mmCIF file of C-alpha atoms in Angstrom:
data_model
loop_
_atom_site.group_PDB
_atom_site.id
_atom_site.type_symbol
_atom_site.label_atom_id
_atom_site.label_comp_id
_atom_site.label_asym_id
_atom_site.label_seq_id
_atom_site.Cartn_x
_atom_site.Cartn_y
_atom_site.Cartn_z
ATOM 1 C CA MET A 8 3.461 67.662 212.006
ATOM 2 C CA ARG A 9 4.241 65.893 208.593
ATOM 3 C CA HIS A 10 2.878 68.595 206.599
ATOM 4 C CA ILE A 11 4.801 71.453 208.680
ATOM 5 C CA SER A 12 7.949 69.537 207.470
ATOM 6 C CA SER A 13 7.089 69.481 203.800
ATOM 7 C CA VAL A 14 6.262 73.203 204.226
ATOM 8 C CA SER A 15 9.611 74.136 205.478
ATOM 9 C CA LEU A 16 11.516 71.558 203.478
ATOM 10 C CA LEU A 17 9.419 73.320 199.902
ATOM 11 C CA ALA A 18 10.237 76.615 201.507
ATOM 12 C CA SER A 19 14.187 76.105 202.240
ATOM 13 C CA SER A 20 14.123 74.366 198.757
ATOM 14 C CA ILE A 21 12.639 77.683 196.941
ATOM 15 C CA ALA A 22 15.132 79.672 199.051
ATOM 16 C CA LEU A 23 17.985 78.054 197.939
ATOM 17 C CA ALA A 24 17.067 78.147 194.144
ATOM 18 C CA ILE A 25 16.881 82.082 194.325
ATOM 19 C CA SER A 26 20.112 82.520 196.311
ATOM 20 C CA GLY A 27 22.373 80.481 193.780
ATOM 21 C CA GLY A 28 20.480 82.647 190.941
ATOM 22 C CA VAL A 29 21.515 85.899 192.807
ATOM 23 C CA ALA A 30 25.008 84.242 193.159
ATOM 24 C CA ALA A 31 24.933 83.611 189.593
ATOM 25 C CA GLN A 32 23.881 87.001 188.727
ATOM 26 C CA GLU A 33 26.902 88.765 190.937
ATOM 27 C CA ASN A 34 29.487 86.305 189.004
ATOM 28 C CA GLN A 35 27.983 87.259 185.637
ATOM 29 C CA ARG A 36 28.634 91.082 186.341
ATOM 30 C CA ASN A 37 32.282 90.557 187.360
ATOM 31 C CA ILE A 38 33.137 88.988 183.973
ATOM 32 C CA ALA A 39 34.211 91.391 181.321
ATOM 33 C CA LEU A 40 36.284 90.760 178.487
ATOM 34 C CA GLU A 41 39.583 92.330 177.183
ATOM 35 C CA GLU A 42 39.408 95.528 175.312
ATOM 36 C CA ILE A 43 41.513 95.501 172.559
ATOM 37 C CA ILE A 44 42.380 99.096 171.142
ATOM 38 C CA VAL A 45 43.779 99.453 167.816
ATOM 39 C CA THR A 46 44.879 102.427 165.945
ATOM 40 C CA ALA A 47 43.930 100.919 161.982
ATOM 41 C CA GLN A 48 41.644 104.468 161.163
ATOM 42 C CA LYS A 49 44.445 106.360 162.569
ATOM 43 C CA ARG A 50 42.567 106.814 165.805
ATOM 44 C CA GLU A 51 42.246 104.531 168.552
ATOM 45 C CA GLN A 52 39.028 102.491 168.320
ATOM 46 C CA ASN A 53 38.274 99.021 169.643
ATOM 47 C CA LEU A 54 38.931 96.338 167.429
ATOM 48 C CA GLN A 55 35.285 95.356 167.605
ATOM 49 C CA SER A 56 33.965 98.519 166.170
ATOM 50 C CA VAL A 57 36.671 98.685 163.351
ATOM 51 C CA PRO A 58 35.166 97.934 159.762
ATOM 52 C CA ILE A 59 38.447 96.284 158.863
ATOM 53 C CA ALA A 60 40.312 92.944 159.000
ATOM 54 C CA VAL A 61 42.905 93.677 161.394
ATOM 55 C CA THR A 62 45.151 91.064 163.289
ATOM 56 C CA ALA A 63 46.206 92.875 166.410
ATOM 57 C CA LEU A 64 49.345 91.490 168.518
ATOM 58 C CA ASN A 65 50.172 93.097 171.650
ATOM 59 C CA ALA A 66 53.622 93.214 173.114
ATOM 60 C CA GLN A 67 52.826 90.131 175.485
ATOM 61 C CA THR A 68 51.806 87.944 172.260
ATOM 62 C CA LEU A 69 54.958 89.117 170.368
ATOM 63 C CA ASN A 70 57.006 87.828 173.401
ATOM 64 C CA MET A 71 54.995 84.541 173.713
ATOM 65 C CA PHE A 72 55.541 83.581 170.505
ATOM 66 C CA ARG A 73 59.104 84.912 170.489
ATOM 67 C CA VAL A 74 58.787 87.284 167.219
ATOM 68 C CA THR A 75 62.124 88.920 166.592
ATOM 69 C CA ASN A 76 61.745 90.250 163.248
ATOM 70 C CA THR A 77 59.060 91.015 160.887
ATOM 71 C CA GLU A 78 59.397 87.778 158.975
ATOM 72 C CA ASP A 79 58.216 86.028 162.479
ATOM 73 C CA LEU A 80 54.584 87.604 161.779
ATOM 74 C CA SER A 81 54.104 85.478 159.272
ATOM 75 C CA ASN A 82 53.141 82.519 161.479
ATOM 76 C CA LEU A 83 50.676 84.652 163.609
ATOM 77 C CA ALA A 84 48.755 86.694 160.924
ATOM 78 C CA PRO A 85 46.283 84.879 158.806
ATOM 79 C CA ASN A 86 46.858 85.164 154.797
ATOM 80 C CA LEU A 87 50.475 86.985 155.621
ATOM 81 C CA ASN A 88 53.615 85.462 153.949
ATOM 82 C CA ILE A 89 57.179 87.613 154.491
ATOM 83 C CA GLN A 90 60.173 86.083 153.194
ATOM 84 C CA ASN A 91 63.360 86.874 153.026
ATOM 85 C CA GLN A 92 65.331 85.506 149.777
ATOM 86 C CA GLY A 93 68.578 86.191 151.233
ATOM 87 C CA ARG A 94 70.887 88.637 152.498
ATOM 88 C CA GLY A 95 71.220 91.776 150.076
ATOM 89 C CA THR A 96 68.108 90.313 148.201
ATOM 90 C CA ILE A 97 64.517 92.210 148.323
ATOM 91 C CA PRO A 98 61.898 90.341 150.219
ATOM 92 C CA GLN A 99 58.228 88.737 148.918
ATOM 93 C CA ILE A 100 55.546 89.808 150.790
ATOM 94 C CA ASN A 101 52.320 88.294 150.247
ATOM 95 C CA ILE A 102 49.099 89.335 151.901
ATOM 96 C CA ARG A 103 45.563 87.689 150.568
ATOM 97 C CA GLY A 104 47.034 86.731 147.189
ATOM 98 C CA VAL A 105 48.669 90.278 146.606
ATOM 99 C CA SER A 106 52.703 90.218 146.125
ATOM 100 C CA SER A 107 54.937 93.027 147.063
ATOM 101 C CA GLY A 108 55.395 92.695 143.059
ATOM 102 C CA VAL A 109 58.732 93.734 141.019
ATOM 103 C CA SER A 110 62.037 92.706 142.702
ATOM 104 C CA ALA A 111 63.658 96.439 141.844
ATOM 105 C CA ALA A 112 64.860 98.545 144.729
ATOM 106 C CA GLU A 113 63.544 101.677 143.019
ATOM 107 C CA VAL A 114 59.970 100.234 142.318
ATOM 108 C CA ASP A 115 57.035 100.808 144.775
ATOM 109 C CA PRO A 116 55.803 97.690 146.444
ATOM 110 C CA LYS A 117 52.169 97.140 146.215
ATOM 111 C CA ILE A 118 52.087 96.077 149.828
ATOM 112 C CA ALA A 119 52.822 99.273 152.390
ATOM 113 C CA THR A 120 54.540 98.784 155.459
ATOM 114 C CA TYR A 121 54.777 101.205 158.149
ATOM 115 C CA LEU A 122 56.956 101.981 161.230
ATOM 116 C CA ASP A 123 55.841 104.114 163.975
ATOM 117 C CA GLY A 124 53.169 105.783 161.570
ATOM 118 C CA VAL A 125 55.954 106.078 159.161
ATOM 119 C CA TYR A 126 55.889 104.836 155.502
ATOM 120 C CA ILE A 127 58.827 102.858 154.297
ATOM 121 C CA GLY A 128 58.811 103.236 150.676
ATOM 122 C CA ARG A 129 60.701 100.392 149.739
ATOM 123 C CA THR A 130 60.281 96.420 150.048
ATOM 124 C CA ILE A 131 64.073 96.172 150.778
ATOM 125 C CA GLY A 132 63.470 97.921 154.209
ATOM 126 C CA SER A 133 60.787 96.106 155.157
ATOM 127 C CA ILE A 134 62.268 92.936 156.940
ATOM 128 C CA PHE A 135 63.760 94.502 160.226
ATOM 129 C CA ASP A 136 64.409 93.633 164.011
ATOM 130 C CA MET A 137 61.863 94.240 166.209
ATOM 131 C CA ALA A 138 63.053 94.900 169.943
ATOM 132 C CA ASP A 139 60.376 96.544 172.467
ATOM 133 C CA ILE A 140 57.575 96.695 170.349
ATOM 134 C CA GLU A 141 54.357 97.894 171.914
ATOM 135 C CA ARG A 142 51.762 96.460 169.262
ATOM 136 C CA VAL A 143 51.592 95.253 165.630
ATOM 137 C CA GLU A 144 48.605 95.461 163.374
ATOM 138 C CA VAL A 145 48.127 93.719 159.930
ATOM 139 C CA LEU A 146 45.445 95.227 157.970
ATOM 140 C CA ARG A 147 43.875 92.794 155.309
ATOM 141 C CA GLY A 148 42.576 94.117 152.156
ATOM 142 C CA PRO A 149 42.368 97.672 150.439
ATOM 143 C CA GLN A 150 43.272 100.592 152.765
ATOM 144 C CA GLY A 151 44.527 103.315 149.912
ATOM 145 C CA THR A 152 41.788 106.024 151.594
ATOM 146 C CA LEU A 153 43.523 105.898 154.758
ATOM 147 C CA PHE A 154 46.995 105.019 153.713
ATOM 148 C CA GLY A 155 47.439 106.321 150.251
ATOM 149 C CA ARG A 156 48.480 104.424 147.550
ATOM 150 C CA ASN A 157 49.618 100.895 147.130
ATOM 151 C CA ALA A 158 48.152 100.169 151.093
#
């Protein structure tokens, strides 16, 4: 009788171990990471398949950090520094050691800024208030092949 009890104990232990593994597999199937879609190469792509250093911020993140204008992006994107020098002056934008350069209003900036896919050709217009923004993408590094000169 003692032999039967130890066999049934062993069998029930194995059954419990197997059922725990099955439950763990079911839980693993339900785990999925959020897919982040960016338009860094002028078409929608998964962020992981884009060969560009991109900081993608969605509306939820922008609201959570209370981003109200482009100057606030300095706190969220690495290697990005946007400074408004004061009212009526030209802002300074630095990204990865490249500065927006000459502070003359008639000179094209070294850093390209786009709003809804439209190039902002002067640094003086690159600091603006943001309301109801869907997303912000900060592309670091040279992007001249996709976005033209000064990108």
